[in-house]
Coordinates of C-alpha atoms in Angstrom, one line a residue:
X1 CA 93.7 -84.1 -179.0
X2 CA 94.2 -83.2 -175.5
X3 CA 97.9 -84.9 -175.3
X4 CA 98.8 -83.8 -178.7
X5 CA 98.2 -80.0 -177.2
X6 CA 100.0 -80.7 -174.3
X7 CA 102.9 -82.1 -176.0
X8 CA 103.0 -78.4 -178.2
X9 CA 102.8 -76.6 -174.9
X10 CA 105.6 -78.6 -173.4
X11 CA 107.8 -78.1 -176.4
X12 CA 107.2 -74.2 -177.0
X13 CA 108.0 -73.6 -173.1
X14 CA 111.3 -76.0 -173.8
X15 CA 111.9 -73.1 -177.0
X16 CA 111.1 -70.3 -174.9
X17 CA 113.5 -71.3 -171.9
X18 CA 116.2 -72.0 -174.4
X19 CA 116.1 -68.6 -176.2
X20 CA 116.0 -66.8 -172.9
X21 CA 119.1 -68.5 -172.0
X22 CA 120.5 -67.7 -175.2
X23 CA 119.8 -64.0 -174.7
X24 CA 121.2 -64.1 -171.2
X25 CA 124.3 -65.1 -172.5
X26 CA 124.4 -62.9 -175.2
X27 CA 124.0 -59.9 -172.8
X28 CA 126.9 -61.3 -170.2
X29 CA 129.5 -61.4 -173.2
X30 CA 128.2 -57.5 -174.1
X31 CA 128.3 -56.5 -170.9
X32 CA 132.1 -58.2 -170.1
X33 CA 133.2 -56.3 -173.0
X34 CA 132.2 -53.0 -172.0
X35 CA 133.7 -53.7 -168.7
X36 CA 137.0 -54.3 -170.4
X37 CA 136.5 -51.0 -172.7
X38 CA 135.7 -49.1 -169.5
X39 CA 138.7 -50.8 -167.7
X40 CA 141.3 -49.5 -170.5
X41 CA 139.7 -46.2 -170.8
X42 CA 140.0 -45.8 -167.3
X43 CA 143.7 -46.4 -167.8
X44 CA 144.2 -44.2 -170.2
X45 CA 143.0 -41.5 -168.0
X46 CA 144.4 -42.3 -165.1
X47 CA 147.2 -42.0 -167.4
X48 CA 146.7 -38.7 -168.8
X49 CA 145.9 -37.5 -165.0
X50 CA 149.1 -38.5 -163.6
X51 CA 151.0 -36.3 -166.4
X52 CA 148.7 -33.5 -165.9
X53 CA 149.8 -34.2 -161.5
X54 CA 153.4 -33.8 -162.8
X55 CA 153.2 -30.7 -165.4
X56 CA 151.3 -28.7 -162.3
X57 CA 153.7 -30.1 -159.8
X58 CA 156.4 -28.9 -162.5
X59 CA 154.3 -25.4 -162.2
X60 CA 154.2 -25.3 -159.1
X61 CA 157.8 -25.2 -158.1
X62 CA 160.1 -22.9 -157.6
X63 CA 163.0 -22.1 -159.9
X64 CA 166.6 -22.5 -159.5
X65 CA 169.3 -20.3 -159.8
X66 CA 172.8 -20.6 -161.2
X67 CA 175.6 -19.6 -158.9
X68 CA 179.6 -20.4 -159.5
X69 CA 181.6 -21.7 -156.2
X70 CA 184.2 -19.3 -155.6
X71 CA 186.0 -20.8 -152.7
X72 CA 185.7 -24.2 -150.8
X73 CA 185.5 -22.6 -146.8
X74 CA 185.8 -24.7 -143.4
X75 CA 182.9 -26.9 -141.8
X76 CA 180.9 -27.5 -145.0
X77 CA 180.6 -24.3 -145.9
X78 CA 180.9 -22.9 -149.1
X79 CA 181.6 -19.3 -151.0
X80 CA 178.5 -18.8 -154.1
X81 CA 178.5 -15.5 -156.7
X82 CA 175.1 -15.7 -158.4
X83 CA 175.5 -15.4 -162.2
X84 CA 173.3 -12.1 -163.7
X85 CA 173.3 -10.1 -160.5
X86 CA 176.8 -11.1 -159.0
X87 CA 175.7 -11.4 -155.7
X88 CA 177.9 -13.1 -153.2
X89 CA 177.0 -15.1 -150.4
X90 CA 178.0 -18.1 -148.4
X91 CA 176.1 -21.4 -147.8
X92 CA 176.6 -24.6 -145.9
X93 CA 175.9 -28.2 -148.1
X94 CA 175.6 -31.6 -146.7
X95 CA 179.1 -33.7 -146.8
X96 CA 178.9 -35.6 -149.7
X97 CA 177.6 -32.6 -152.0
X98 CA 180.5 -30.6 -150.3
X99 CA 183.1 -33.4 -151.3
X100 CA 181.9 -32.8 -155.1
X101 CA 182.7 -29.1 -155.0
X102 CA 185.5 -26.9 -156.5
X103 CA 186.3 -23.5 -157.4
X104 CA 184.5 -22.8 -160.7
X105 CA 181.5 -25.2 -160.3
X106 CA 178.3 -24.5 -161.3
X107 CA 175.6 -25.4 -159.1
X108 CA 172.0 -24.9 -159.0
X109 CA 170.5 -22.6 -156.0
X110 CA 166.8 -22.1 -154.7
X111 CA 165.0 -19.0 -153.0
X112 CA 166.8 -19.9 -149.5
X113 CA 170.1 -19.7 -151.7
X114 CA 170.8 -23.5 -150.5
X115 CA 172.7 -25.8 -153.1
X116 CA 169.9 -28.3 -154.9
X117 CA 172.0 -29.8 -157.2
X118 CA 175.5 -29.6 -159.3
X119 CA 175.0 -28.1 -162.8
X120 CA 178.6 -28.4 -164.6
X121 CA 179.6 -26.4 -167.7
X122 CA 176.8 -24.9 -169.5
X123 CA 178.2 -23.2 -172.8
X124 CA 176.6 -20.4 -175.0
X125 CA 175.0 -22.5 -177.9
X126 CA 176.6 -20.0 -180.1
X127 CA 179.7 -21.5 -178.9
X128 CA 178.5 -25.0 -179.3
X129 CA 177.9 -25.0 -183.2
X130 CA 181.2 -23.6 -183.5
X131 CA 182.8 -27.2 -182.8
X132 CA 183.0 -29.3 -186.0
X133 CA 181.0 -32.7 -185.7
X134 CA 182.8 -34.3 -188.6
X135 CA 186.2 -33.5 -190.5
X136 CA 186.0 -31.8 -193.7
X137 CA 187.1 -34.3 -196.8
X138 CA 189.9 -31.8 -197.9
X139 CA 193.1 -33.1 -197.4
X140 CA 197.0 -31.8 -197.8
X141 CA 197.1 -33.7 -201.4
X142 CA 194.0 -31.2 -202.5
X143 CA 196.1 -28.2 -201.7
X144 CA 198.7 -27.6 -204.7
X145 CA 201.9 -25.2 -204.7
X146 CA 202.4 -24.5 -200.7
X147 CA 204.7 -27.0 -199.8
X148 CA 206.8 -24.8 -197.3
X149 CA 203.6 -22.8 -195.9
X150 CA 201.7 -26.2 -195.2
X151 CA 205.0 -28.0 -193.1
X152 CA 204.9 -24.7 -191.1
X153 CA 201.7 -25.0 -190.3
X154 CA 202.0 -28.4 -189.5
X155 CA 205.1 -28.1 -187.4
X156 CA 203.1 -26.1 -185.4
X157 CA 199.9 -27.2 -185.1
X158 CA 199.4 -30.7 -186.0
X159 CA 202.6 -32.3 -185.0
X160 CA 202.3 -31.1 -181.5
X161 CA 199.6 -33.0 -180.9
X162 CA 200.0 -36.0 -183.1
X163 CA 203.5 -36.4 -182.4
X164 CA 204.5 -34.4 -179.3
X165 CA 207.0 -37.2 -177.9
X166 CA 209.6 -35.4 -181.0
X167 CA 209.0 -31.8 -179.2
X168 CA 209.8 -33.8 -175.6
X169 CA 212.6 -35.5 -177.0
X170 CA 214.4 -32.2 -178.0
X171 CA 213.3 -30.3 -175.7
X172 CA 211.4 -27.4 -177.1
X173 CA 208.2 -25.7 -176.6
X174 CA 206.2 -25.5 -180.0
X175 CA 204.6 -22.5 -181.6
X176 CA 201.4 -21.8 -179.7
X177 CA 200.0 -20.2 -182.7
X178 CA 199.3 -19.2 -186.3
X179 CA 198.3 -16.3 -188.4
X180 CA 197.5 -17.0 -192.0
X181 CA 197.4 -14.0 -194.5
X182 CA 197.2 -13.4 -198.4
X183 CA 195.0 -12.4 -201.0
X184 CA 191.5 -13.5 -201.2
X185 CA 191.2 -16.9 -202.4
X186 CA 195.3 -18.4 -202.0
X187 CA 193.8 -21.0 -199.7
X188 CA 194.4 -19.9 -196.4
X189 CA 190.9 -21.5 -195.5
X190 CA 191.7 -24.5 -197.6
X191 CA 194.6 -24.6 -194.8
X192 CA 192.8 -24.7 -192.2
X193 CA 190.1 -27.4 -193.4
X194 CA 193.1 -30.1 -194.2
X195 CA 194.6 -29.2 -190.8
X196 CA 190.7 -30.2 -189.5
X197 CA 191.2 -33.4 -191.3
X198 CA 194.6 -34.6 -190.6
X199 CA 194.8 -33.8 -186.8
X200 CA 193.2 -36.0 -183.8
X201 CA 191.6 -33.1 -181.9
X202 CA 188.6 -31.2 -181.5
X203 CA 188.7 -28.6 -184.0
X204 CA 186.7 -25.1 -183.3
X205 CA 186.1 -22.7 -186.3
X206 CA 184.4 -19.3 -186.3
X207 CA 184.8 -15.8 -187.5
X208 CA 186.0 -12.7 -186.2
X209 CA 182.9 -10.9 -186.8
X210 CA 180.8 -13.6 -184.8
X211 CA 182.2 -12.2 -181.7
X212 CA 181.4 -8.6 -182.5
X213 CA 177.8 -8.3 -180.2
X214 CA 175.6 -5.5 -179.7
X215 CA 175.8 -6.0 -176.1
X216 CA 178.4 -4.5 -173.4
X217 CA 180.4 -7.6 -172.3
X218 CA 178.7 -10.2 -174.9
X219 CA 181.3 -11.0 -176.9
X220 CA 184.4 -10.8 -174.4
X221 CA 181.8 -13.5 -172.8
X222 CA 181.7 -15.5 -176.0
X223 CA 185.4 -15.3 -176.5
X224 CA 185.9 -16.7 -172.5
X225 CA 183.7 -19.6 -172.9
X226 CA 184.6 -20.5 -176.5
X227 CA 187.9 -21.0 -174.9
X228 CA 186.7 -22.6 -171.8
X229 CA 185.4 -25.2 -174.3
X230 CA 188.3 -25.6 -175.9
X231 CA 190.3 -26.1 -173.1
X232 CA 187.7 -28.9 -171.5
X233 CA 187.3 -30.9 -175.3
X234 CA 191.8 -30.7 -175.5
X235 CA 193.5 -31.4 -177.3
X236 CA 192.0 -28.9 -179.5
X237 CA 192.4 -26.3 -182.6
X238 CA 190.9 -22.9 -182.4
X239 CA 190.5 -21.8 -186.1
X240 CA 189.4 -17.7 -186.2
X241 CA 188.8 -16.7 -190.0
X242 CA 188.6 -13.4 -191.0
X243 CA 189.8 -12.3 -187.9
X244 CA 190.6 -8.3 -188.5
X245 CA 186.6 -8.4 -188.0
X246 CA 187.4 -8.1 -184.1
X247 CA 191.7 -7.6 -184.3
X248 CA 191.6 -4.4 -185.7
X249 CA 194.5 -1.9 -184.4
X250 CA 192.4 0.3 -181.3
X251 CA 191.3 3.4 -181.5
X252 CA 189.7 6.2 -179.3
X253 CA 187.1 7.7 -181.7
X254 CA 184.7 7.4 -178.4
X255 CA 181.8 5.1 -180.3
X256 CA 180.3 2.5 -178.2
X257 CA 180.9 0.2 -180.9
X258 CA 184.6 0.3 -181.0
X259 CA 185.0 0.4 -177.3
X260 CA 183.2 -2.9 -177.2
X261 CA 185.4 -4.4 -180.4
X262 CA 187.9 -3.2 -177.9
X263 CA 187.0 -5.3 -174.7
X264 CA 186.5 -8.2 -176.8
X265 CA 190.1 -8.2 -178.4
X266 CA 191.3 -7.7 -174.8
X267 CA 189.7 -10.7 -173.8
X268 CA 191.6 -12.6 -176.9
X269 CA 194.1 -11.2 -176.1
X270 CA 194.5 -12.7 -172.5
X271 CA 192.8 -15.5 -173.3
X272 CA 195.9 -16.3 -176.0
X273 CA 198.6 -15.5 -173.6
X274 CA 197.6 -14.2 -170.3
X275 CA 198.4 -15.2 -166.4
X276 CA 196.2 -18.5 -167.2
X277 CA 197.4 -21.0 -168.5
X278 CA 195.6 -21.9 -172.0
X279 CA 196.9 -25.7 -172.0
X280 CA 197.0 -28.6 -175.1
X281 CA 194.7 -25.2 -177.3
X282 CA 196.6 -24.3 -180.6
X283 CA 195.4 -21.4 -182.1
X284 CA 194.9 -20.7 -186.3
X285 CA 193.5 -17.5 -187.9
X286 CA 193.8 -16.2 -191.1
X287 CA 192.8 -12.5 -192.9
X288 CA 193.8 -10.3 -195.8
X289 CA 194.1 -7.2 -194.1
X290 CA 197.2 -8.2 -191.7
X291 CA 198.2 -4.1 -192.2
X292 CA 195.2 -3.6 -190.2
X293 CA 196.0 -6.0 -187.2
X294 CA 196.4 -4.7 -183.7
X295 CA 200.4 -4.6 -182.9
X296 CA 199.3 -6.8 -179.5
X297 CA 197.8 -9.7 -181.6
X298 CA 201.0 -10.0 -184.0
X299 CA 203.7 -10.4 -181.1
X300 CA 205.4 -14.2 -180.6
X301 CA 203.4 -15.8 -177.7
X302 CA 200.3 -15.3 -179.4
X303 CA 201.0 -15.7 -182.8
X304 CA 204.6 -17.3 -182.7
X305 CA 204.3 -17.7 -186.8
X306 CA 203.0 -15.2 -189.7
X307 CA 203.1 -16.7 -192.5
X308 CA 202.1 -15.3 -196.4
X309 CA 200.1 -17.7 -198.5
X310 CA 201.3 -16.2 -201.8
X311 CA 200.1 -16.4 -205.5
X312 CA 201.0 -19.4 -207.1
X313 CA 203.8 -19.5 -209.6
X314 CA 204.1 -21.2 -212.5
X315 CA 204.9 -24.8 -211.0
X316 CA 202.2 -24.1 -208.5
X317 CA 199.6 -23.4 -210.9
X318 CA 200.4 -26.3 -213.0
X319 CA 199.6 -28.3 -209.7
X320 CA 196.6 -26.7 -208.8
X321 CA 195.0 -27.3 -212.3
X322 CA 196.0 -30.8 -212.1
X323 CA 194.3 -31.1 -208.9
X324 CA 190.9 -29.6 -210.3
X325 CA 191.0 -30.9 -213.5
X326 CA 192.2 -34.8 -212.5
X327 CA 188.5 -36.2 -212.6
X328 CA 187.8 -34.6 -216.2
X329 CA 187.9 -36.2 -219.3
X330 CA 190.4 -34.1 -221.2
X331 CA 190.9 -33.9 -224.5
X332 CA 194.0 -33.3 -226.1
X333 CA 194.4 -29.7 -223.5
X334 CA 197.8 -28.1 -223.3
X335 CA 198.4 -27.6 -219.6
X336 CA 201.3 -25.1 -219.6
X337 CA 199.4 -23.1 -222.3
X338 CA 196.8 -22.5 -219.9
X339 CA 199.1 -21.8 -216.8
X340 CA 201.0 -19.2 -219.2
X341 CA 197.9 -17.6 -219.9
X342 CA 196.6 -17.4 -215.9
X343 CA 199.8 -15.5 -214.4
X344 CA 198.7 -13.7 -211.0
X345 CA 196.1 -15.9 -210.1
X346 CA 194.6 -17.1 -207.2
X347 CA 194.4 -20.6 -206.7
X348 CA 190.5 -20.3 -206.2
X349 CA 190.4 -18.2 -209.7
X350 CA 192.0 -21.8 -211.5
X351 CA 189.4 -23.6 -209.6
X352 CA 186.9 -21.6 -211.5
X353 CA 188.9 -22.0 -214.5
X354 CA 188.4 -25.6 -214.5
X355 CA 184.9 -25.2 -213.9
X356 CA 184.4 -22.9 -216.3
X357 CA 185.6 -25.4 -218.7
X358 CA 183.6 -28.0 -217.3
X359 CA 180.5 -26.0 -217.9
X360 CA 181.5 -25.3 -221.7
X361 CA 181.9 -29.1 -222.3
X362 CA 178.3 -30.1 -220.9
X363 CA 176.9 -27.0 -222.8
X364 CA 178.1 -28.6 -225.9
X365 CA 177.1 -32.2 -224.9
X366 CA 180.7 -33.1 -225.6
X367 CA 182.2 -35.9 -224.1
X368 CA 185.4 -34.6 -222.8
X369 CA 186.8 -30.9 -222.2
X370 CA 189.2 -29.4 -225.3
X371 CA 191.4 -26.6 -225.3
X372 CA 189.4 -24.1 -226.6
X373 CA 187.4 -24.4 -223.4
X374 CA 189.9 -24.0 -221.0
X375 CA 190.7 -20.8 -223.0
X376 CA 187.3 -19.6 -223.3
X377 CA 187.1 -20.4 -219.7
X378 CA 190.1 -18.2 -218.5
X379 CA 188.9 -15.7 -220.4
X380 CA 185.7 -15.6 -218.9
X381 CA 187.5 -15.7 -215.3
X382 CA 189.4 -12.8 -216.0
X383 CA 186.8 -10.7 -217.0
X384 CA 184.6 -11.2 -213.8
X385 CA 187.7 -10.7 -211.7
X386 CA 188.0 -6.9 -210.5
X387 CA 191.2 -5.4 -211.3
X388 CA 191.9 -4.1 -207.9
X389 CA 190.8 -7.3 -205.8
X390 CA 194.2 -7.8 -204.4
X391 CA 194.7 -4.6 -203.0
X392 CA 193.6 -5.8 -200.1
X393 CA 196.5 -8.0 -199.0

């Protein structure tokens, strides 16, 4: 009996070692993996405090200011006018900064008016939208009945750049720019969108009445660095639609309005043909109301060509209505009736024609578009048209 209880005793302190060993180990693992929880925590905050070090440091420091170099003086020293307040001081830069500097850089000051840094351009973001990211899909071959108006504008704005070896080789200077006018809806815009598409150059569009500002000076300071941009992104076309909005004839009727319409055609105006030169910039606009244009804008140098975008005739109507109507199932529909029946029309008035038409089919469910819609249609176009539209040419 004796040995048999020694023999249990043996055996349960055997168990009892072994489950304590057991537990041991069990604890080390736990504990080794809240170290490692702890040691990628403590990353992730030393993270977070080296961003919150850099955002106070960022607090912390003083701001710059932007100054333009107005001259390029002896022994490293340089001439600064601080943009807002014009004030004008010189400084002295370290050589290699000083070898990086010309008139008409922007450069970034501090309190002790010392040079931190070069900026470069830096261009109203007004101004930046204006530039067109990607060509419009209208072509020449969308445009129907201006065969003569589109070669002049092409002569002198698109070839010049795409082909300016033929101006070289005969030894003239091409127009600089062009003035579009018409009626409302001959396709003077339309123009302008092909010429987008057809030229390689950085094309610029706006209108007139985006560089009419509240503000004394605003908008001749829109109008300077529009052109500043187009100058640095040349060869480039400057397109300005509806541009009576800021070309009007001057008055004096003493409003502070119209004195500030005023400065800002004065700055177009020099900017078009002033003592700088404007370089590879060709220049497009187009308005209805080229009675109301100031006498300055309209002389050769500025705008070298005027040309009319008339009405379409007959032939050109035809064409137009081909071009709007050539992805429509038609069905048995009498062209020249229809371009009979649309005398004095604007191109953009057969556009809705077509539609028009369009819209009668697929309210029918029909499968193509008939004759009797294209009447209904012109019908309906002339009634919503108001009589005395085209006063305004």
């Amino acid at each position: 009996m004796e040995n048999e209880y020694n023999s249990n005793m043996e055996d349960s302190i055997l168990n009892t070692g072994g489950d304590s060993e057991l537990t041991s180990k069990l604890k080390l693992q736990d504990y080794e993996s809240q170290i490692l929880d702890l040691k990628v925590r403590n990353e992730e905050l030393g993270r977070e405090v080296a961003q919150l070090r850099r955002e106070n440091n960022q607090l912390k420091r003083m701001p710059l200011f932007v100054a333009v170099v107005v001259d390029i003086l002896d022994k490293g020293e340089v001439y600064l006018r601080q943009q807002g307040n014009n004030q004008e001081y010189i400084t002295h830069v370290n050589e290699d900064l000083f070898r990086q500097l010309k008139p008409g850089t922007k450069v970034a000051v501090n309190n002790a008016l010392s040079i931190v840094r070069i900026v470069g351009n830096i261009f109203d973001s007004r101004v930046r939208v204006m530039e067109l990211d990607e060509s419009p899909e209208v072509t020449f071959e969308h445009i129907g009945g201006l065969g003569k108006e589109i070669e002049e504008v092409r002569e002198a704005v698109e070839y010049p750049l795409t082909k300016p070896h033929i101006y070289e080789q005969v030894g003239v200077d091409p127009p600089k720019g062009i003035l579009l006018y018409g009626a409302p809806g001959t396709g003077k815009t339309l123009i302008a969108k092909a010429v987008a598409h057809e030229a390689k150059a950085t094309f610029i569009r706006m209108s007139g009445s985006e560089l009419v500002h509240k503000y004394i000076g605003e908008g001749a300071q829109l109008v300077r660095e529009l052109f500043s941009l187009a100058r640095e992104k040349s060869p480039s076309i400057v397109f300005i639609d509806e541009i009576d909005a800021v070309g009007s004839t001057r008055t004096n009727d003493g409003t502070s309005g119209s004195a500030e319409v005023q400065r800002t055609l004065m700055q177009l105006l020099a900017e078009m043909d002033g003592f700088d030169t404007r370089g590879d910039v060709r220049i497009m606009a187009a308005t209805n109301r080229v009675d109301m244009l100031d006498p300055a804008l309209l002389r050769p140098g500025r705008f070298d060509r005027v040309i009319e975008i008339p009405l379409p005739d007959a032939a050109a109507r035809r064409e137009i209505l081909k071009i709007h109507s050539r992805k429509m199932r038609l069905e048995g529909v009498d062209l020249d009736r229809i371009v009979e029946m649309t005398e004095n029309t604007t191109g953009a008035e057969l556009q809705a024609v077509c539609r028009e038409a369009g819209m009668m089919a697929v309210r029918r469910e029909a499968t193509g578009v008939s004759q009797d819609d294209f009447l209904k249609a012109v019908r309906k176009v002339k009634a919503e048209v108001i009589p005395d539209l085209r006063m305004y040419t």
